[in-house]
mmCIF file of C-alpha atoms in Angstrom:
data_model
loop_
_atom_site.group_PDB
_atom_site.id
_atom_site.type_symbol
_atom_site.label_atom_id
_atom_site.label_comp_id
_atom_site.label_asym_id
_atom_site.label_seq_id
_atom_site.Cartn_x
_atom_site.Cartn_y
_atom_site.Cartn_z
ATOM 1 C CA MET A 1 0.000 0.000 0.000
ATOM 2 C CA ASN A 2 1.509 3.287 -1.087
ATOM 3 C CA GLN A 3 1.781 6.136 1.485
ATOM 4 C CA THR A 4 1.986 9.741 0.450
ATOM 5 C CA PRO A 5 5.111 11.266 2.014
ATOM 6 C CA ALA A 6 4.450 14.075 4.525
ATOM 7 C CA ARG A 7 4.918 17.487 3.082
ATOM 8 C CA PRO A 8 7.265 19.890 4.867
ATOM 9 C CA PRO A 9 5.538 22.951 6.362
ATOM 10 C CA PRO A 10 5.481 25.915 4.022
ATOM 11 C CA GLN A 11 8.319 28.366 4.523
ATOM 12 C CA PRO A 12 7.634 32.094 4.456
ATOM 13 C CA ALA A 13 8.643 33.670 1.257
ATOM 14 C CA PRO A 14 11.869 35.641 1.375
ATOM 15 C CA ALA A 15 9.929 38.783 0.544
ATOM 16 C CA THR A 16 7.726 38.296 3.648
ATOM 17 C CA GLN A 17 10.764 37.870 5.878
ATOM 18 C CA GLN A 18 12.330 40.989 4.470
ATOM 19 C CA ARG A 19 9.164 42.999 5.040
ATOM 20 C CA PHE A 20 8.951 41.812 8.670
ATOM 21 C CA LEU A 21 12.593 42.685 9.289
ATOM 22 C CA ALA A 22 12.151 46.091 7.704
ATOM 23 C CA GLU A 23 9.045 46.770 9.826
ATOM 24 C CA PHE A 24 10.837 45.609 12.995
ATOM 25 C CA LEU A 25 13.807 47.863 12.307
ATOM 26 C CA ASP A 26 11.473 50.750 11.556
ATOM 27 C CA ALA A 27 9.543 50.235 14.820
ATOM 28 C CA PHE A 28 12.639 49.619 16.924
ATOM 29 C CA ASP A 29 15.321 51.779 15.388
ATOM 30 C CA ARG A 30 18.579 52.956 16.942
ATOM 31 C CA ARG A 31 16.949 55.951 18.657
ATOM 32 C CA THR A 32 14.266 53.767 20.239
ATOM 33 C CA PHE A 33 16.926 51.328 21.412
ATOM 34 C CA LEU A 34 18.867 54.159 23.051
ATOM 35 C CA LEU A 35 15.688 55.387 24.777
ATOM 36 C CA VAL A 36 15.064 51.915 26.221
ATOM 37 C CA ILE A 37 18.656 51.718 27.472
ATOM 38 C CA ALA A 38 18.301 55.194 28.992
ATOM 39 C CA VAL A 39 15.147 54.136 30.851
ATOM 40 C CA LEU A 40 16.906 51.017 32.138
ATOM 41 C CA LEU A 41 19.814 53.092 33.443
ATOM 42 C CA ILE A 42 17.480 55.596 35.118
ATOM 43 C CA GLN A 43 15.597 52.729 36.759
ATOM 44 C CA ALA A 44 18.813 51.223 38.096
ATOM 45 C CA GLY A 45 19.951 54.639 39.250
ATOM 46 C CA PHE A 46 16.635 55.170 41.043
ATOM 47 C CA VAL A 47 17.032 51.940 43.024
ATOM 48 C CA LEU A 48 20.689 52.631 43.777
ATOM 49 C CA SER A 49 20.061 56.199 44.916
ATOM 50 C CA TYR A 50 17.041 55.546 47.134
ATOM 51 C CA VAL A 51 18.316 52.363 48.756
ATOM 52 C CA GLY A 52 21.810 53.822 49.050
ATOM 53 C CA ALA A 53 20.482 56.913 50.815
ATOM 54 C CA PHE A 54 17.984 55.230 53.139
ATOM 55 C CA HIS A 55 19.264 51.737 53.945
ATOM 56 C CA HIS A 56 21.464 52.769 56.873
ATOM 57 C CA PRO A 57 20.649 56.222 58.300
ATOM 58 C CA SER A 58 23.283 57.438 60.724
ATOM 59 C CA PRO A 59 23.723 60.900 62.282
ATOM 60 C CA HIS A 60 26.781 62.852 61.233
ATOM 61 C CA ARG A 61 27.757 66.115 62.941
ATOM 62 C CA VAL A 62 24.217 67.060 63.886
ATOM 63 C CA PRO A 63 24.550 70.516 65.478
ATOM 64 C CA ILE A 64 23.618 70.848 69.140
ATOM 65 C CA ALA A 65 24.201 73.593 71.682
ATOM 66 C CA VAL A 66 25.465 72.830 75.198
ATOM 67 C CA LEU A 67 24.836 74.924 78.279
ATOM 68 C CA ALA A 68 26.990 73.856 81.223
ATOM 69 C CA PRO A 69 29.011 75.464 84.015
ATOM 70 C CA ALA A 70 32.184 77.086 82.704
ATOM 71 C CA GLU A 71 34.495 74.630 84.514
ATOM 72 C CA ILE A 72 33.074 71.612 82.658
ATOM 73 C CA SER A 73 31.653 73.149 79.472
ATOM 74 C CA GLY A 74 34.785 72.850 77.338
ATOM 75 C CA HIS A 75 35.496 69.286 78.426
ATOM 76 C CA LEU A 76 31.878 68.212 77.840
ATOM 77 C CA VAL A 77 31.797 69.737 74.348
ATOM 78 C CA SER A 78 35.040 67.970 73.478
ATOM 79 C CA GLU A 79 33.647 64.657 74.717
ATOM 80 C CA LEU A 80 30.494 65.001 72.637
ATOM 81 C CA ASN A 81 32.483 65.893 69.531
ATOM 82 C CA ALA A 82 34.816 62.942 70.095
ATOM 83 C CA ILE A 83 32.047 60.305 70.061
ATOM 84 C CA HIS A 84 32.904 57.572 67.570
ATOM 85 C CA GLY A 85 31.512 58.365 64.140
ATOM 86 C CA GLN A 86 31.046 62.060 65.022
ATOM 87 C CA PRO A 87 27.250 61.936 65.289
ATOM 88 C CA LEU A 88 27.152 65.380 66.947
ATOM 89 C CA TYR A 89 28.711 68.775 66.410
ATOM 90 C CA ALA A 90 28.491 70.421 69.816
ATOM 91 C CA THR A 91 29.169 74.061 70.628
ATOM 92 C CA ALA A 92 28.940 75.814 73.973
ATOM 93 C CA VAL A 93 26.484 78.646 74.613
ATOM 94 C CA ALA A 94 26.703 81.230 77.357
ATOM 95 C CA ASP A 95 23.065 81.168 78.459
ATOM 96 C CA GLU A 96 19.751 79.451 77.885
ATOM 97 C CA THR A 97 18.297 82.378 75.937
ATOM 98 C CA THR A 98 21.043 82.082 73.321
ATOM 99 C CA GLY A 99 20.535 78.334 73.035
ATOM 100 C CA ARG A 100 16.778 78.639 72.649
ATOM 101 C CA THR A 101 17.229 81.332 69.997
ATOM 102 C CA LEU A 102 19.506 79.045 67.990
ATOM 103 C CA LEU A 103 16.912 76.291 68.311
ATOM 104 C CA ARG A 104 14.038 78.553 67.205
ATOM 105 C CA HIS A 105 16.073 79.726 64.205
ATOM 106 C CA GLY A 106 16.871 76.178 63.138
ATOM 107 C CA SER A 107 20.590 76.815 63.592
ATOM 108 C CA THR A 108 20.897 73.875 65.981
ATOM 109 C CA SER A 109 18.958 70.621 66.368
ATOM 110 C CA GLY A 110 19.193 70.369 70.133
ATOM 111 C CA LEU A 111 20.019 72.220 73.333
ATOM 112 C CA LEU A 112 21.522 70.212 76.184
ATOM 113 C CA ILE A 113 21.257 71.961 79.560
ATOM 114 C CA ILE A 114 23.448 70.432 82.271
ATOM 115 C CA ASN A 115 22.266 70.625 85.860
ATOM 116 C CA PRO A 116 25.400 70.288 88.052
ATOM 117 C CA ARG A 117 23.328 69.937 91.240
ATOM 118 C CA ALA A 118 21.441 66.828 90.126
ATOM 119 C CA ARG A 119 21.746 63.794 87.875
ATOM 120 C CA THR A 120 18.928 64.899 85.603
ATOM 121 C CA ASP A 121 19.671 67.239 82.710
ATOM 122 C CA ALA A 122 17.384 68.778 80.091
ATOM 123 C CA LEU A 123 17.451 68.232 76.338
ATOM 124 C CA LEU A 124 15.454 70.491 74.035
ATOM 125 C CA VAL A 125 14.928 69.382 70.431
ATOM 126 C CA ALA A 126 13.207 70.796 67.330
ATOM 127 C CA GLY A 127 10.816 68.192 65.929
ATOM 128 C CA GLY A 128 9.653 70.604 63.249
ATOM 129 C CA GLY A 129 13.060 70.355 61.647
ATOM 130 C CA GLY A 130 12.610 66.619 61.127
ATOM 131 C CA ALA A 131 11.475 63.923 63.520
ATOM 132 C CA ALA A 132 14.315 61.606 62.504
ATOM 133 C CA THR A 133 16.941 64.200 63.442
ATOM 134 C CA ALA A 134 15.313 64.915 66.793
ATOM 135 C CA THR A 135 15.158 61.186 67.545
ATOM 136 C CA ALA A 136 18.798 60.723 66.560
ATOM 137 C CA VAL A 137 19.887 63.507 68.927
ATOM 138 C CA GLN A 138 17.850 61.987 71.755
ATOM 139 C CA ASP A 139 19.383 58.555 71.198
ATOM 140 C CA VAL A 140 22.965 59.818 71.190
ATOM 141 C CA ILE A 141 22.463 62.001 74.263
ATOM 142 C CA ALA A 142 20.641 59.173 76.080
ATOM 143 C CA ARG A 143 23.601 56.830 75.568
ATOM 144 C CA THR A 144 26.074 59.526 76.602
ATOM 145 C CA GLU A 145 24.113 60.393 79.731
ATOM 146 C CA ALA A 146 23.663 56.736 80.666
ATOM 147 C CA ALA A 147 27.428 56.220 80.507
ATOM 148 C CA GLN A 148 27.747 58.966 83.147
ATOM 149 C CA HIS A 149 24.855 57.533 85.213
ATOM 150 C CA ARG A 150 22.768 60.549 84.325
ATOM 151 C CA HIS A 151 19.444 61.097 82.610
ATOM 152 C CA ALA A 152 18.081 63.826 80.328
ATOM 153 C CA THR A 153 14.426 64.794 80.147
ATOM 154 C CA VAL A 154 13.392 65.634 76.574
ATOM 155 C CA THR A 155 11.222 68.577 75.502
ATOM 156 C CA ASP A 156 10.235 69.329 71.907
ATOM 157 C CA ALA A 157 10.680 73.098 71.864
ATOM 158 C CA VAL A 158 9.731 73.442 68.164
ATOM 159 C CA PRO A 159 7.184 70.654 67.593
ATOM 160 C CA ALA A 160 5.746 69.731 64.230
ATOM 161 C CA GLN A 161 2.205 70.910 63.601
ATOM 162 C CA PRO A 162 -0.529 68.381 64.494
ATOM 163 C CA GLY A 163 -1.253 67.642 60.833
ATOM 164 C CA ASP A 164 2.393 67.345 59.849
ATOM 165 C CA ALA A 165 3.215 63.765 60.836
ATOM 166 C CA ARG A 166 6.968 63.368 61.406
ATOM 167 C CA GLY A 167 7.526 66.643 59.531
ATOM 168 C CA LEU A 168 7.061 65.006 56.116
ATOM 169 C CA SER A 169 4.306 67.219 54.691
ATOM 170 C CA GLY A 170 6.746 69.841 53.465
ATOM 171 C CA PHE A 171 8.845 67.242 51.676
ATOM 172 C CA TYR A 172 5.876 65.814 49.796
ATOM 173 C CA LEU A 173 4.628 69.290 48.941
ATOM 174 C CA VAL A 174 7.972 70.165 47.363
ATOM 175 C CA VAL A 175 8.006 66.847 45.477
ATOM 176 C CA GLY A 176 4.525 67.617 44.126
ATOM 177 C CA TRP A 177 5.601 71.061 42.973
ATOM 178 C CA LEU A 178 8.661 69.658 41.227
ATOM 179 C CA VAL A 179 6.661 66.910 39.508
ATOM 180 C CA GLY A 180 4.163 69.474 38.220
ATOM 181 C CA GLY A 181 6.951 71.700 36.960
ATOM 182 C CA TYR A 182 8.861 69.146 34.957
ATOM 183 C CA LEU A 183 5.711 67.405 33.682
ATOM 184 C CA VAL A 184 4.189 70.574 32.237
ATOM 185 C CA ALA A 185 7.454 71.475 30.503
ATOM 186 C CA ALA A 186 7.837 67.929 29.149
ATOM 187 C CA LEU A 187 4.239 67.886 27.862
ATOM 188 C CA LEU A 188 4.672 71.256 26.173
ATOM 189 C CA GLY A 189 7.727 69.849 24.457
ATOM 190 C CA ILE A 190 5.787 66.786 23.306
ATOM 191 C CA ALA A 191 2.774 68.819 22.154
ATOM 192 C CA THR A 192 4.894 71.148 20.045
ATOM 193 C CA ARG A 193 8.552 70.179 19.859
ATOM 194 C CA PRO A 194 11.246 69.776 22.544
ATOM 195 C CA ARG A 195 13.313 72.559 21.038
ATOM 196 C CA PRO A 196 11.302 75.665 20.084
ATOM 197 C CA ALA A 197 11.639 76.649 16.436
ATOM 198 C CA THR A 198 12.746 80.205 17.199
ATOM 199 C CA THR A 199 14.048 82.242 20.101
ATOM 200 C CA ARG A 200 10.760 84.119 20.140
ATOM 201 C CA ARG A 201 8.843 80.875 20.654
ATOM 202 C CA ALA A 202 11.233 79.877 23.431
ATOM 203 C CA ILE A 203 10.540 83.156 25.228
ATOM 204 C CA ILE A 204 6.790 82.673 24.764
ATOM 205 C CA ARG A 205 7.011 79.190 26.288
ATOM 206 C CA LEU A 206 8.983 80.552 29.242
ATOM 207 C CA ILE A 207 6.352 83.259 29.753
ATOM 208 C CA VAL A 208 3.506 80.727 29.586
ATOM 209 C CA LEU A 209 5.132 78.756 32.395
ATOM 210 C CA VAL A 210 4.965 81.760 34.773
ATOM 211 C CA PRO A 211 1.187 81.766 35.449
ATOM 212 C CA TYR A 212 1.243 77.970 35.698
ATOM 213 C CA ALA A 213 3.935 78.206 38.384
ATOM 214 C CA ILE A 214 2.018 80.892 40.310
ATOM 215 C CA VAL A 215 -1.230 78.917 40.294
ATOM 216 C CA SER A 216 0.609 75.707 41.228
ATOM 217 C CA GLY A 217 2.342 77.367 44.169
ATOM 218 C CA LEU A 218 -0.934 78.797 45.465
ATOM 219 C CA ALA A 219 -2.808 75.513 44.950
ATOM 220 C CA GLY A 220 -0.205 73.558 46.904
ATOM 221 C CA ALA A 221 -0.242 76.064 49.759
ATOM 222 C CA ILE A 222 -4.050 75.955 49.956
ATOM 223 C CA ILE A 223 -4.132 72.143 49.929
ATOM 224 C CA VAL A 224 -1.603 71.686 52.752
ATOM 225 C CA GLY A 225 -2.984 74.656 54.679
ATOM 226 C CA PRO A 226 -6.709 75.444 54.737
ATOM 227 C CA VAL A 227 -7.790 72.143 53.134
ATOM 228 C CA LEU A 228 -5.741 69.528 55.031
ATOM 229 C CA GLY A 229 -4.404 71.522 57.981
ATOM 230 C CA ALA A 230 -0.950 69.999 57.552
ATOM 231 C CA LEU A 231 1.068 73.229 57.307
ATOM 232 C CA THR A 232 -1.096 76.062 58.596
ATOM 233 C CA GLY A 233 -0.246 79.737 58.315
ATOM 234 C CA HIS A 234 2.304 81.423 56.045
ATOM 235 C CA LEU A 235 0.012 81.017 53.006
ATOM 236 C CA ILE A 236 1.620 83.807 50.966
ATOM 237 C CA ALA A 237 5.199 82.809 51.768
ATOM 238 C CA ILE A 238 4.538 79.134 50.991
ATOM 239 C CA SER A 239 2.760 80.069 47.747
ATOM 240 C CA ALA A 240 5.665 82.245 46.638
ATOM 241 C CA LEU A 241 8.186 79.508 47.407
ATOM 242 C CA GLY A 242 6.023 77.011 45.531
ATOM 243 C CA ALA A 243 5.860 79.231 42.450
ATOM 244 C CA LEU A 244 9.645 79.535 42.497
ATOM 245 C CA ILE A 245 10.133 75.762 42.818
ATOM 246 C CA VAL A 246 7.622 74.921 40.049
ATOM 247 C CA TYR A 247 9.166 77.454 37.689
ATOM 248 C CA CYS A 248 12.615 76.108 38.518
ATOM 249 C CA ALA A 249 11.620 72.546 37.576
ATOM 250 C CA ALA A 250 9.858 73.712 34.415
ATOM 251 C CA THR A 251 12.683 75.896 33.126
ATOM 252 C CA VAL A 252 15.355 73.300 33.918
ATOM 253 C CA THR A 253 13.339 70.687 32.004
ATOM 254 C CA MET A 254 12.972 73.047 29.068
ATOM 255 C CA GLY A 255 16.683 73.807 29.093
ATOM 256 C CA PHE A 256 17.543 70.109 28.996
ATOM 257 C CA GLN A 257 15.046 69.581 26.155
ATOM 258 C CA VAL A 258 16.618 72.370 24.126
ATOM 259 C CA LEU A 259 20.022 70.752 24.550
ATOM 260 C CA LEU A 260 19.106 67.063 24.202
ATOM 261 C CA GLY A 261 15.579 66.824 22.829
ATOM 262 C CA THR A 262 13.576 63.902 24.258
ATOM 263 C CA PHE A 263 16.624 62.678 26.171
ATOM 264 C CA GLY A 264 16.499 65.940 28.125
ATOM 265 C CA VAL A 265 13.461 64.651 30.042
ATOM 266 C CA GLY A 266 15.574 61.718 31.209
ATOM 267 C CA LEU A 267 18.240 64.082 32.472
ATOM 268 C CA THR A 268 15.538 65.982 34.345
ATOM 269 C CA LEU A 269 14.420 62.752 36.035
ATOM 270 C CA ILE A 270 17.991 62.010 37.071
ATOM 271 C CA LEU A 271 18.401 65.468 38.604
ATOM 272 C CA PHE A 272 15.066 65.801 40.398
ATOM 273 C CA VAL A 273 13.984 62.199 41.053
ATOM 274 C CA VAL A 274 17.055 59.970 41.147
ATOM 275 C CA LEU A 275 19.365 62.424 42.929
ATOM 276 C CA GLY A 276 17.122 65.173 44.275
ATOM 277 C CA ASN A 277 14.370 63.341 46.148
ATOM 278 C CA PRO A 278 16.439 60.965 48.322
ATOM 279 C CA SER A 279 18.829 63.781 49.267
ATOM 280 C CA ALA A 280 16.103 66.365 49.947
ATOM 281 C CA GLY A 281 15.636 65.570 53.631
ATOM 282 C CA GLY A 282 12.258 63.849 53.640
ATOM 283 C CA ALA A 283 12.281 60.648 55.641
ATOM 284 C CA TYR A 284 15.824 61.382 56.795
ATOM 285 C CA PRO A 285 17.222 64.926 56.900
ATOM 286 C CA PRO A 286 20.684 65.479 55.381
ATOM 287 C CA PRO A 287 22.672 64.977 58.637
ATOM 288 C CA LEU A 288 21.414 61.363 58.716
ATOM 289 C CA LEU A 289 22.267 60.554 55.084
ATOM 290 C CA PRO A 290 25.478 59.013 53.703
ATOM 291 C CA GLY A 291 28.182 61.431 52.606
ATOM 292 C CA PHE A 292 27.317 61.744 48.904
ATOM 293 C CA TRP A 293 23.611 62.482 49.439
ATOM 294 C CA ARG A 294 24.398 64.740 52.391
ATOM 295 C CA ALA A 295 26.809 66.759 50.237
ATOM 296 C CA ILE A 296 24.511 67.303 47.259
ATOM 297 C CA SER A 297 21.379 68.065 49.295
ATOM 298 C CA PRO A 298 21.776 71.848 49.671
ATOM 299 C CA ALA A 299 22.971 72.235 46.060
ATOM 300 C CA LEU A 300 19.830 70.756 44.458
ATOM 301 C CA PRO A 301 16.398 72.441 44.191
ATOM 302 C CA ASN A 302 14.781 69.567 46.134
ATOM 303 C CA GLY A 303 16.946 69.991 49.217
ATOM 304 C CA ALA A 304 16.959 73.776 49.023
ATOM 305 C CA GLY A 305 13.166 73.796 48.679
ATOM 306 C CA VAL A 306 12.498 71.450 51.606
ATOM 307 C CA GLN A 307 14.915 73.341 53.829
ATOM 308 C CA ALA A 308 13.364 76.700 52.931
ATOM 309 C CA LEU A 309 9.815 75.420 53.475
ATOM 310 C CA ARG A 310 10.595 73.992 56.909
ATOM 311 C CA HIS A 311 12.251 77.228 57.959
ATOM 312 C CA ILE A 312 9.267 79.251 56.733
ATOM 313 C CA VAL A 313 6.816 77.136 58.718
ATOM 314 C CA TYR A 314 8.811 76.404 61.877
ATOM 315 C CA PHE A 315 11.771 78.759 62.163
ATOM 316 C CA GLY A 316 10.438 82.182 61.224
ATOM 317 C CA SER A 317 11.943 82.062 57.692
ATOM 318 C CA TYR A 318 15.354 82.439 59.297
ATOM 319 C CA GLY A 319 18.291 81.484 57.066
ATOM 320 C CA ILE A 320 16.417 80.764 53.830
ATOM 321 C CA THR A 321 18.281 83.314 51.687
ATOM 322 C CA GLY A 322 20.887 80.781 50.591
ATOM 323 C CA ASN A 323 18.177 78.276 49.634
ATOM 324 C CA LEU A 324 16.372 80.865 47.513
ATOM 325 C CA ILE A 325 19.617 81.843 45.790
ATOM 326 C CA ILE A 326 20.228 78.206 44.829
ATOM 327 C CA ILE A 327 16.751 77.846 43.304
ATOM 328 C CA ALA A 328 17.034 81.203 41.527
ATOM 329 C CA ALA A 329 20.440 80.240 40.127
ATOM 330 C CA TYR A 330 18.911 77.147 38.494
ATOM 331 C CA ILE A 331 16.165 79.285 36.966
ATOM 332 C CA VAL A 332 18.551 81.902 35.553
ATOM 333 C CA THR A 333 20.890 79.238 34.178
ATOM 334 C CA ALA A 334 18.031 77.257 32.631
ATOM 335 C CA ILE A 335 16.505 80.337 30.979
ATOM 336 C CA THR A 336 19.895 81.308 29.580
ATOM 337 C CA VAL A 337 20.443 77.801 28.191
ATOM 338 C CA ALA A 338 16.927 77.643 26.697
ATOM 339 C CA ILE A 339 17.183 80.985 24.910
ATOM 340 C CA THR A 340 20.811 80.657 23.840
ATOM 341 C CA GLY A 341 20.383 77.039 22.739
ATOM 342 C CA THR A 342 17.349 77.878 20.625
ATOM 343 C CA SER A 343 19.159 80.705 18.853
ATOM 344 C CA LEU A 344 22.106 78.518 17.796
#
């Protein structure tokens, strides 16, 4: 009985294979491949930066003031500064009024008052400057006092507001402002083109971002203030800071887009998200972060913004000039890059 041999499955025609390959290369060209690699690197950088910053918080030269009798003050300050790992940076003050003023201005994170006539001392902290910092100071002082068979009672002289759990509301507000700033600039670039066609159009885009920044700053201040009761008071000052931060993020994003096109958005994410957020002082203020993140914190808009906001709310706006200069410097530089880059 004859059997018909099985036929091999049909092979696609060479023309079909060539069309598929051409379509694949068209859909996944060199530029797309580079974008995927860029996203992968940003993702890895995100994990590295956040875990690297937060996996082992440890205090480093947290400033505290020490009030003690003159005969022991110098020795006590030296002992505190000589603790292994240098968790504290202690300085002597002449009287309690001076120490409390430093604490209210945010210039120090604690005030240790030694009582030579008893074994119980007093430690004043500023929870509004960051609960993690205040806790770190308490822990270090508690161990130091215990070694001397002494005890320190703790008082939060600058407590966080009732709606500001662990002092994190300001951090998340600044993050929200930054996200809004770089998203609106990125979307404008997508809707039109990353690099404006003319210098005139670049200036128009920069002008359009101004009212957006003002409304965003006011909206954020209203939400955390009258709506949620997280950061009450200082509505105008918080709104103005918010407008500055939003405009900073928007102009920096635009500047990067002018220089690098779509890849500029990735550079924005690296600056504000990968590097800026973990070093900003949210969960752990800069004195508790590893050296790299601690060093870059005041130089980035995230850290400068969080520091300025906390000082507006809790420390009478004392010492925020440097923070505002940092944010303004980013804005001026970004505007210059955007206009100059468009004209080239």
